[in-house]
Amino acid sequence: MSKIIRGTMLLTGASFLSKFLGMIYVIPFNVLVGAVGGALYGYAYTPYSIFLSISTVGIPSAVSKFISKYNSLGDYETGMRMFRLASLLMLGTGLFAFLMLYFSADWIAGFQIKGEDTPITADDVAFVTRMVSIALIIIPSMSILRGFFQGHQSMGPTAVSQVVEQIVRIGFILIGAYIIIHLLGGTIVTAVGFATFAAFIGAVGSCLVLAIYWKKRKPFIKKQIAQQKYTYAIPTRDLFKELFRYAGPFVLVGLAIPLYQLVDQFTFQPAMLASGREDIWVSAASAIMTYGHKVVIIPMTVATGLSLAMLPSLTESFTQRNEVMYTKQINQALQIILVVVIPASVGIAILSNEAYGALYGMENIGVTGSLLAWYAPVALLFALFTVTAGILQGIDQQNYAVLSLMAGVLAKVLLNSQLIHVFGAKGAIFGTALAAGIAVTLNLWRLKKALNFKLKQTIKRTILIGIFTLIMCIVVWTLKAVMGLFLPYETSRWATIVMLGIGAGSGAIVYFVLAYKSTLLEHIFGGRIPVVGRFLGR
């Protein structure tokens, strides 16, 4: 099994577990703080995500690429120098980003929320934004260490630290919110404020895990440096020049989803009020920005893990001008995304009411479930953008990934309010789909032009994936029709949970049996998958 596949499986597993925990914890969190708390949480986290990306300026991922490049040339000392310099830089930018977000919270909140007589006020948004900003002090430096390990093609530290970070964060969120609301009689705003502060607590837990890994790996790293025969002895100024040449595009590409959400946050409430939909804007905002979004990004974990695992190996292949290898790696990356994310996103769409109702309750399910159905297919565009941008970065075409992102964001900015006026809350989703679709199309065009890359094989396998997904949908629709005769899953939460389990489980089994028996999975993953084979008795 290739390094990319092993790394992808490890990072995807950790990312999936992290995202799954992030989705599951909002069930009790929703019970504690409701739609108002969910929307408020989303309003705080999007500016935080943007400031986090700006504070790291893409350097952790760039460090991964930088170290991988010089390791492939046998120069371990240069990578180590860059790690030290980047760590110091991140300490400074993290502190600066914290101060900027903390003191601009009132100004940002004032632009997002209009009017005083609303369930969420600008003062509420400013408070929770200040609470989450504290995490910016520590997370950029922590991310550098993750990038260092990834550059050495060691994905374990990142995977384990992600899971620990999420567990610690979720524990603090739920315990803190319960104590504040039920034991201390505090407000939802206070509870959400401490829930966002949990980002700092989780980062501390992650740092402890990474420190343990560093202590274990340090002797081996020193041995590599001691045994190397040649170092490029690049001046510090030139090191930073090369690093920032890699890093600039990384920061903007990492901002894609937060930028789309930020446009929503500045336009959603004013457009909903102006179009006479003030009665549903809070529940719709919580569905799009927080609760529904956590379900949609679950399929994206494959793309996240794949892009992180692929970059060092693809960079190495491209640096060594191994055309056969990097062509195979690119094909494999695209097909892994398609074979997993297409059925997952379509499955979420056809089980949207069941998924939202089972997780968050049946209140306003006609609105929230419908929004999730429209939002789910956008996960495929998010995943494709993440991976195609990663491919362009791996072949030194990162500037074009930035241009494609900016084109998509511009379309979102220009059309979002109009789409919300015409289509209501789902207009914001249409705007995001349009923006991501433009970015993906431009990335694929540039990939084809830069490498004369042919998509014929990928298109053929996508057609087969589509056929299997259609069969899966027919099975799930049939089950819903039959179960609806005696199971009130449209009105009862317990029945919705049962229907979700039966529908999702049956659909997944049908799809993966078809994909495995047809050898589609074998061809895409480059060999038999032992766990699936044992499950199917092969």
Coordinates of C-alpha atoms in Angstrom, one line a residue:
M1 CA 0.0 0.0 0.0
S2 CA 1.4 3.4 -1.0
K3 CA 2.4 6.1 1.4
I4 CA -0.4 8.3 0.1
I5 CA -3.0 5.6 0.8
R6 CA -1.6 4.8 4.3
G7 CA -1.4 8.5 5.1
T8 CA -4.8 9.2 3.7
M9 CA -6.4 6.4 5.7
L10 CA -4.7 7.5 8.9
L11 CA -5.5 11.2 8.5
T12 CA -9.0 10.5 7.2
G13 CA -9.7 8.2 10.1
A14 CA -8.6 10.8 12.6
S15 CA -10.3 13.6 10.7
F16 CA -13.5 11.5 10.4
L17 CA -13.5 10.7 14.1
S18 CA -12.8 14.3 15.0
K19 CA -15.6 15.5 12.7
F20 CA -17.9 12.8 13.9
L21 CA -17.4 13.8 17.5
G22 CA -17.9 17.4 16.4
M23 CA -21.2 16.4 14.9
I24 CA -22.4 14.2 17.8
Y25 CA -21.6 16.6 20.6
V26 CA -23.9 19.3 19.1
I27 CA -26.9 17.0 19.9
P28 CA -26.6 17.7 23.7
F29 CA -25.2 21.2 22.9
N30 CA -28.4 21.9 20.9
V31 CA -30.5 20.7 23.8
L32 CA -28.6 23.2 26.1
V33 CA -28.5 26.3 23.8
G34 CA -31.0 25.7 21.0
A35 CA -31.1 27.4 17.6
V36 CA -30.1 30.8 19.0
G37 CA -27.0 29.3 20.6
G38 CA -26.1 27.4 17.5
A39 CA -26.3 30.5 15.3
L40 CA -24.4 32.5 17.8
Y41 CA -21.6 29.9 17.9
G42 CA -21.4 30.0 14.1
Y43 CA -21.1 33.8 14.1
A44 CA -18.1 33.6 16.4
Y45 CA -16.3 30.7 14.7
T46 CA -16.2 32.0 11.1
P47 CA -14.1 35.2 11.9
Y48 CA -12.0 33.1 14.2
S49 CA -11.3 30.6 11.4
I50 CA -10.3 33.4 9.1
F51 CA -8.0 35.1 11.6
L52 CA -6.5 31.6 12.3
S53 CA -5.7 31.1 8.6
I54 CA -4.3 34.6 8.4
S55 CA -2.2 34.2 11.5
T56 CA -0.6 31.0 10.2
V57 CA -0.4 32.5 6.6
G58 CA -0.3 29.0 5.3
I59 CA 3.1 28.3 6.8
P60 CA 2.3 24.9 8.5
S61 CA 1.4 23.3 5.2
A62 CA 4.2 25.2 3.4
V63 CA 6.6 23.8 6.0
S64 CA 5.4 20.3 5.2
K65 CA 6.1 20.9 1.5
F66 CA 9.4 22.6 2.2
I67 CA 10.7 19.8 4.5
S68 CA 9.5 17.1 2.1
K69 CA 11.4 18.8 -0.8
Y70 CA 14.7 19.1 1.0
N71 CA 14.4 15.6 2.6
S72 CA 14.0 14.2 -0.9
L73 CA 17.3 15.9 -1.7
G74 CA 19.0 14.5 1.4
D75 CA 19.3 17.8 3.2
Y76 CA 17.7 17.4 6.6
E77 CA 19.5 20.3 8.2
T78 CA 17.8 22.9 6.0
G79 CA 14.3 21.5 6.9
M80 CA 15.2 21.7 10.6
R81 CA 16.4 25.3 10.3
M82 CA 13.1 26.2 8.6
F83 CA 11.1 24.5 11.4
R84 CA 12.9 26.6 14.1
L85 CA 12.4 29.9 12.2
A86 CA 8.8 29.1 11.3
S87 CA 8.0 28.3 15.0
L88 CA 9.3 31.7 16.1
L89 CA 7.3 33.4 13.4
M90 CA 4.1 31.7 14.4
L91 CA 4.5 32.8 18.0
G92 CA 4.5 36.4 16.8
T93 CA 1.7 36.1 14.3
G94 CA -0.6 34.2 16.7
L95 CA -0.3 36.9 19.3
F96 CA -0.9 39.6 16.7
A97 CA -4.0 37.8 15.4
F98 CA -5.4 37.4 18.9
L99 CA -5.0 41.2 19.6
M100 CA -6.6 42.1 16.2
L101 CA -9.6 39.8 16.6
Y102 CA -10.1 40.7 20.3
F103 CA -10.2 44.4 19.8
S104 CA -12.1 44.4 16.5
A105 CA -14.9 42.1 17.8
D106 CA -17.4 44.9 18.3
W107 CA -16.8 46.3 14.8
I108 CA -17.1 42.9 13.1
A109 CA -20.3 42.1 15.1
G110 CA -21.9 45.5 14.1
F111 CA -21.6 44.6 10.5
Q112 CA -23.0 41.1 10.9
I113 CA -26.1 41.9 13.0
K114 CA -28.5 44.8 12.1
G115 CA -31.1 46.1 14.6
E116 CA -31.5 45.8 18.4
D117 CA -34.8 43.8 18.6
T118 CA -33.4 40.5 17.4
P119 CA -32.8 37.1 19.2
I120 CA -29.1 37.6 18.7
T121 CA -27.5 41.1 19.2
A122 CA -24.2 42.5 18.0
D123 CA -23.0 42.6 21.7
D124 CA -23.7 38.9 22.0
V125 CA -21.6 38.2 18.9
A126 CA -18.8 40.4 20.1
F127 CA -18.6 38.6 23.4
V128 CA -18.3 35.1 22.0
T129 CA -15.9 36.3 19.4
R130 CA -13.5 37.7 22.1
M131 CA -13.7 34.4 24.0
V132 CA -12.7 32.3 21.0
S133 CA -9.9 34.7 20.0
I134 CA -7.8 33.5 22.9
A135 CA -7.1 30.2 21.1
L136 CA -5.1 32.2 18.4
I137 CA -2.3 32.6 20.9
I138 CA -1.3 28.9 20.9
I139 CA -2.8 27.2 17.8
P140 CA -0.4 28.6 15.1
S141 CA 2.7 27.3 16.9
M142 CA 1.1 24.0 17.4
S143 CA 0.3 23.7 13.7
I144 CA 3.9 24.2 12.8
L145 CA 4.8 21.0 14.6
R146 CA 2.1 19.1 12.8
G147 CA 3.5 20.4 9.5
F148 CA 7.0 19.3 10.5
F149 CA 5.9 15.7 11.1
Q150 CA 3.9 15.7 7.8
G151 CA 6.9 16.8 5.9
H152 CA 8.7 13.7 7.2
Q153 CA 5.6 11.8 5.9
S154 CA 4.7 10.9 9.5
M155 CA 0.9 11.4 9.8
G156 CA 0.4 9.8 13.2
P157 CA 1.2 12.8 15.3
T158 CA -1.3 15.0 13.4
A159 CA -3.9 12.3 13.6
V160 CA -3.6 11.6 17.3
S161 CA -3.3 15.2 18.3
Q162 CA -6.5 16.1 16.3
V163 CA -8.5 13.5 18.1
V164 CA -7.2 14.4 21.5
E165 CA -7.8 18.1 20.8
Q166 CA -11.4 17.4 19.8
I167 CA -12.2 15.2 22.8
V168 CA -10.8 17.8 25.3
R169 CA -12.6 20.6 23.5
I170 CA -15.9 18.8 23.5
G171 CA -15.7 17.8 27.1
F172 CA -15.1 21.4 28.1
I173 CA -17.9 22.7 25.9
L174 CA -20.6 20.3 27.3
I175 CA -19.5 20.4 30.9
G176 CA -19.0 24.1 30.9
A177 CA -22.4 24.8 29.2
Y178 CA -24.3 22.5 31.6
I179 CA -22.7 24.1 34.7
I180 CA -23.3 27.7 33.4
I181 CA -27.0 27.1 32.4
H182 CA -28.2 24.5 35.0
L183 CA -26.1 25.0 38.0
L184 CA -25.2 28.7 37.9
G185 CA -28.3 29.9 36.2
G186 CA -26.3 31.7 33.5
T187 CA -27.5 32.8 30.0
I188 CA -27.1 31.1 26.7
V189 CA -24.7 33.8 25.6
T190 CA -22.4 33.1 28.5
A191 CA -22.6 29.4 27.8
V192 CA -21.7 29.8 24.1
G193 CA -18.9 32.2 25.1
F194 CA -17.3 29.5 27.2
A195 CA -18.0 26.9 24.5
T196 CA -15.9 28.9 22.0
F197 CA -13.2 29.3 24.6
A198 CA -12.9 25.5 24.5
A199 CA -10.9 25.9 21.3
F200 CA -8.0 27.1 23.5
I201 CA -8.4 24.3 26.0
G202 CA -8.4 21.7 23.2
A203 CA -5.3 23.2 21.7
V204 CA -3.4 22.8 25.0
G205 CA -4.3 19.1 25.0
S206 CA -3.1 18.8 21.4
C207 CA 0.2 20.5 22.3
L208 CA 0.9 17.9 25.1
V209 CA 0.4 15.1 22.6
L210 CA 2.7 16.6 20.0
A211 CA 5.3 17.3 22.7
I212 CA 5.4 13.6 23.5
Y213 CA 5.8 12.7 19.9
W214 CA 8.6 15.2 19.5
K215 CA 10.5 13.8 22.5
K216 CA 10.3 10.3 20.9
R217 CA 11.3 11.4 17.4
K218 CA 14.0 13.9 18.2
P219 CA 16.9 11.3 18.4
F220 CA 16.0 9.9 15.0
I221 CA 15.9 13.4 13.5
K222 CA 19.3 14.3 14.9
K223 CA 20.7 11.0 13.5
Q224 CA 19.4 11.9 10.0
I225 CA 21.1 15.3 10.2
A226 CA 24.3 13.9 11.5
Q227 CA 24.5 11.4 8.6
Q228 CA 23.7 13.7 5.8
K229 CA 26.6 14.4 3.4
Y230 CA 25.6 17.8 2.0
T231 CA 23.6 20.9 3.0
Y232 CA 22.6 23.7 0.7
A233 CA 23.4 26.3 3.4
I234 CA 20.7 28.6 2.2
P235 CA 20.7 32.1 3.8
T236 CA 17.8 32.8 6.2
R237 CA 16.4 35.5 3.9
D238 CA 16.2 33.1 1.0
L239 CA 14.7 30.4 3.2
F240 CA 11.8 32.8 4.1
K241 CA 11.4 33.8 0.4
E242 CA 10.9 30.2 -0.6
L243 CA 8.7 29.5 2.3
F244 CA 6.4 32.4 1.7
R245 CA 6.2 31.6 -2.0
Y246 CA 4.7 28.3 -0.9
A247 CA 2.7 29.7 2.0
G248 CA 0.8 32.5 0.4
P249 CA -1.5 30.3 -1.7
F250 CA -2.0 27.8 1.2
V251 CA -3.5 30.5 3.4
L252 CA -6.1 31.6 0.8
V253 CA -7.0 28.0 -0.2
G254 CA -7.5 27.2 3.5
L255 CA -9.8 30.1 3.7
A256 CA -12.2 28.9 1.1
I257 CA -15.1 27.6 3.3
P258 CA -14.7 30.3 6.0
L259 CA -14.8 33.0 3.3
Y260 CA -18.0 31.6 1.9
Q261 CA -19.5 31.5 5.4
L262 CA -18.3 35.0 6.1
V263 CA -20.1 36.3 3.1
D264 CA -23.2 34.6 4.4
Q265 CA -22.8 36.1 7.8
F266 CA -22.6 39.6 6.4
T267 CA -25.5 39.2 4.0
F268 CA -27.8 36.5 5.4
Q269 CA -29.7 38.3 8.2
P270 CA -30.1 41.6 6.3
A271 CA -31.3 39.8 3.1
M272 CA -33.7 37.5 5.0
L273 CA -35.2 40.5 6.8
A274 CA -35.5 42.6 3.7
S275 CA -37.3 39.7 1.9
G276 CA -39.8 39.3 4.7
R277 CA -38.4 36.1 6.1
E278 CA -37.5 37.4 9.6
D279 CA -39.5 34.6 11.3
I280 CA -37.1 31.8 10.2
W281 CA -33.8 33.5 9.8
V282 CA -32.3 32.3 13.1
S283 CA -33.2 28.6 12.6
A284 CA -32.1 28.8 9.0
A285 CA -28.8 30.5 10.0
S286 CA -28.1 27.8 12.6
A287 CA -28.8 25.1 10.0
I288 CA -26.5 26.5 7.4
M289 CA -23.7 27.9 9.6
T290 CA -23.5 25.4 12.4
Y291 CA -25.7 22.3 12.8
G292 CA -26.2 21.4 9.1
H293 CA -22.6 22.4 8.2
K294 CA -21.3 19.9 10.7
V295 CA -23.1 17.1 8.9
V296 CA -22.1 18.3 5.4
I297 CA -18.3 18.4 6.2
I298 CA -18.2 14.8 7.3
P299 CA -17.6 13.5 3.8
M300 CA -15.0 16.2 3.4
T301 CA -12.7 14.4 5.9
V302 CA -11.5 12.2 3.0
A303 CA -10.5 15.2 1.1
T304 CA -8.7 16.8 4.1
G305 CA -6.8 13.6 4.9
L306 CA -6.0 13.0 1.3
S307 CA -4.7 16.5 0.6
L308 CA -2.4 16.4 3.7
A309 CA -1.1 12.9 2.9
M310 CA -0.7 13.5 -0.8
L311 CA 1.3 16.8 -0.7
P312 CA 4.7 15.5 0.5
S313 CA 4.6 12.5 -1.9
L314 CA 3.4 14.5 -4.8
T315 CA 6.0 17.2 -4.2
E316 CA 8.7 14.6 -4.1
S317 CA 7.5 13.0 -7.4
F318 CA 7.3 16.3 -9.1
T319 CA 10.7 17.5 -7.8
Q320 CA 12.2 14.3 -9.2
R321 CA 10.4 14.7 -12.5
N322 CA 8.8 11.3 -12.1
E323 CA 5.9 11.8 -14.6
V324 CA 4.5 8.3 -14.3
M325 CA 4.3 8.5 -10.5
Y326 CA 2.8 11.9 -10.2
T327 CA 0.2 11.2 -12.9
K328 CA -0.8 8.0 -11.1
Q329 CA -1.0 9.9 -7.8
I330 CA -3.2 12.7 -9.2
N331 CA -5.6 10.2 -10.8
Q332 CA -5.8 8.2 -7.6
A333 CA -6.4 11.3 -5.5
L334 CA -9.4 12.5 -7.6
Q335 CA -10.9 9.0 -7.8
I336 CA -10.7 8.4 -4.1
I337 CA -12.7 11.6 -3.5
L338 CA -15.3 10.7 -6.0
V339 CA -15.8 7.1 -4.9
V340 CA -16.4 8.1 -1.3
V341 CA -17.9 11.6 -1.4
I342 CA -20.4 11.2 -4.2
P343 CA -22.5 8.4 -2.4
A344 CA -22.0 10.1 1.0
S345 CA -23.3 13.5 -0.1
V346 CA -26.2 12.0 -2.1
G347 CA -27.1 9.8 0.9
I348 CA -27.2 12.8 3.2
A349 CA -29.4 14.6 0.7
I350 CA -32.1 11.9 0.5
L351 CA -32.0 11.3 4.2
S352 CA -31.7 15.0 5.1
N353 CA -34.9 15.2 7.2
E354 CA -34.0 12.0 9.0
A355 CA -30.4 13.1 9.7
Y356 CA -31.3 16.6 10.9
G357 CA -34.3 15.3 12.9
A358 CA -32.4 12.5 14.6
L359 CA -29.5 14.8 15.5
Y360 CA -31.2 18.0 16.5
G361 CA -34.9 17.4 16.9
M362 CA -38.0 17.8 14.7
E363 CA -38.6 21.5 15.3
N364 CA -38.8 23.4 12.0
I365 CA -37.7 20.2 10.2
G366 CA -39.5 21.4 7.1
V367 CA -37.0 24.3 6.9
T368 CA -33.9 22.8 8.4
G369 CA -34.2 19.4 6.7
S370 CA -34.7 21.0 3.3
L371 CA -31.7 23.2 3.7
L372 CA -29.5 20.2 4.6
A373 CA -30.8 18.4 1.5
W374 CA -29.7 21.3 -0.7
Y375 CA -26.4 21.8 1.2
A376 CA -25.2 18.1 1.1
P377 CA -24.1 17.9 -2.5
V378 CA -21.9 21.0 -2.0
A379 CA -19.7 18.7 0.0
L380 CA -18.4 17.2 -3.2
L381 CA -17.4 20.6 -4.5
F382 CA -15.7 21.4 -1.2
A383 CA -13.8 18.1 -1.4
L384 CA -12.8 18.5 -5.0
F385 CA -11.6 22.1 -4.4
T386 CA -9.5 21.0 -1.4
V387 CA -7.8 18.2 -3.4
T388 CA -7.4 20.0 -6.7
A389 CA -5.9 22.9 -4.9
G390 CA -3.5 20.5 -3.1
I391 CA -2.5 19.0 -6.4
L392 CA -1.7 22.4 -7.9
Q393 CA 0.4 23.2 -4.8
G394 CA 2.2 20.0 -5.2
I395 CA 3.2 20.8 -8.8
D396 CA 4.2 24.4 -8.1
Q397 CA 1.0 25.8 -9.6
Q398 CA -0.3 27.2 -6.3
N399 CA -0.9 30.7 -7.6
Y400 CA -3.7 29.4 -9.9
A401 CA -5.4 27.9 -6.9
V402 CA -5.6 31.4 -5.4
L403 CA -7.0 32.8 -8.6
S404 CA -9.7 30.2 -8.8
L405 CA -10.6 30.8 -5.2
M406 CA -10.9 34.5 -5.7
A407 CA -13.1 34.0 -8.8
G408 CA -15.5 31.9 -6.7
V409 CA -15.5 34.3 -3.8
L410 CA -16.2 37.2 -6.1
A411 CA -19.2 35.4 -7.6
K412 CA -20.5 34.7 -4.1
V413 CA -20.1 38.3 -3.0
L414 CA -21.9 39.7 -6.1
L415 CA -24.8 37.2 -6.1
N416 CA -25.4 36.1 -2.6
S417 CA -27.9 38.7 -1.5
Q418 CA -29.9 38.5 -4.7
L419 CA -30.0 34.7 -4.5
I420 CA -31.3 34.9 -0.9
H421 CA -34.0 37.4 -2.0
V422 CA -35.2 35.1 -4.8
F423 CA -34.8 31.6 -3.2
G424 CA -34.8 32.4 0.5
A425 CA -32.3 30.7 2.9
K426 CA -31.3 28.1 0.3
G427 CA -30.1 31.0 -1.9
A428 CA -27.0 31.2 0.3
I429 CA -26.4 27.5 -0.4
F430 CA -26.8 28.2 -4.2
G431 CA -24.2 31.0 -3.9
T432 CA -21.7 28.7 -2.2
A433 CA -22.3 25.9 -4.8
L434 CA -21.7 28.4 -7.6
A435 CA -18.5 29.8 -6.0
A436 CA -17.1 26.3 -5.3
G437 CA -18.1 25.1 -8.7
I438 CA -16.2 27.9 -10.4
A439 CA -13.1 27.3 -8.4
V440 CA -13.1 23.5 -9.1
T441 CA -13.6 24.0 -12.8
L442 CA -10.7 26.5 -13.0
N443 CA -8.4 24.2 -11.0
L444 CA -9.1 21.2 -13.3
W445 CA -8.6 23.4 -16.4
R446 CA -5.2 24.5 -15.1
L447 CA -4.2 21.0 -14.1
K448 CA -5.0 19.7 -17.6
K449 CA -3.1 22.6 -19.2
A450 CA 0.0 22.4 -17.0
L451 CA 0.5 18.7 -17.2
N452 CA -1.5 17.8 -20.3
F453 CA -3.4 15.7 -17.8
K454 CA -6.1 13.4 -19.2
L455 CA -9.3 12.8 -17.2
K456 CA -10.6 10.0 -19.4
Q457 CA -10.0 7.2 -16.8
T458 CA -11.5 9.3 -14.0
I459 CA -14.6 10.2 -16.0
K460 CA -15.2 6.5 -16.9
R461 CA -15.0 5.5 -13.2
T462 CA -17.2 8.4 -12.2
I463 CA -19.9 7.1 -14.5
L464 CA -19.7 3.7 -12.7
I465 CA -19.8 5.5 -9.3
G466 CA -22.9 7.4 -10.5
I467 CA -24.6 4.1 -11.5
F468 CA -23.9 2.5 -8.2
T469 CA -25.1 5.6 -6.3
L470 CA -28.4 5.6 -8.3
I471 CA -28.9 2.0 -7.3
M472 CA -28.2 2.9 -3.7
C473 CA -30.8 5.8 -3.9
I474 CA -33.4 3.4 -5.3
V475 CA -32.9 1.1 -2.4
V476 CA -33.1 3.9 0.2
W477 CA -36.2 5.4 -1.4
T478 CA -37.9 2.0 -1.4
L479 CA -37.1 1.5 2.2
K480 CA -38.4 4.9 3.1
A481 CA -41.7 4.2 1.3
V482 CA -42.1 0.8 3.0
M483 CA -41.1 1.9 6.4
G484 CA -43.4 4.9 6.2
L485 CA -46.4 2.5 6.2
F486 CA -45.9 1.7 9.8
L487 CA -43.1 4.0 11.1
P488 CA -44.0 7.6 11.8
Y489 CA -40.5 8.9 11.0
E490 CA -41.8 12.2 9.6
T491 CA -43.1 13.3 13.0
S492 CA -41.5 11.2 15.7
R493 CA -37.8 11.7 16.6
W494 CA -37.3 8.1 17.8
A495 CA -38.8 6.8 14.6
T496 CA -36.6 9.2 12.6
I497 CA -33.5 7.7 14.4
V498 CA -34.6 4.2 13.4
M499 CA -35.2 5.3 9.8
L500 CA -31.9 7.0 9.6
G501 CA -30.0 3.9 10.8
I502 CA -31.8 1.6 8.5
G503 CA -31.6 3.9 5.5
A504 CA -27.9 4.9 5.9
G505 CA -26.8 1.4 6.8
S506 CA -28.6 -0.3 3.9
G507 CA -27.5 2.3 1.4
A508 CA -23.9 2.1 2.5
I509 CA -23.8 -1.7 2.3
V510 CA -25.4 -1.8 -1.1
Y511 CA -23.0 0.8 -2.6
F512 CA -19.8 -0.7 -1.2
V513 CA -20.8 -4.3 -2.1
L514 CA -21.4 -3.1 -5.7
A515 CA -18.1 -1.1 -5.7
Y516 CA -16.1 -4.0 -4.2
K517 CA -17.6 -6.8 -6.3
S518 CA -17.1 -4.8 -9.5
T519 CA -13.4 -4.4 -8.5
L520 CA -13.9 -0.6 -8.6
L521 CA -12.4 -0.1 -5.1
E522 CA -9.5 -2.4 -6.0
H523 CA -8.6 -0.4 -9.1
I524 CA -8.9 3.0 -7.3
F525 CA -7.1 2.1 -4.1
G526 CA -4.4 0.1 -6.0
G527 CA -5.1 -3.3 -4.4
R528 CA -7.5 -5.3 -2.3
I529 CA -8.9 -3.8 0.8
P530 CA -8.5 -6.6 3.4
V531 CA -11.1 -5.4 5.9
V532 CA -13.8 -5.1 3.2
G533 CA -12.7 -8.4 1.7
R534 CA -13.1 -10.3 5.0
F535 CA -16.5 -8.6 5.6
L536 CA -17.7 -9.9 2.2
G537 CA -16.1 -13.3 2.6
R538 CA -13.5 -12.9 -0.1

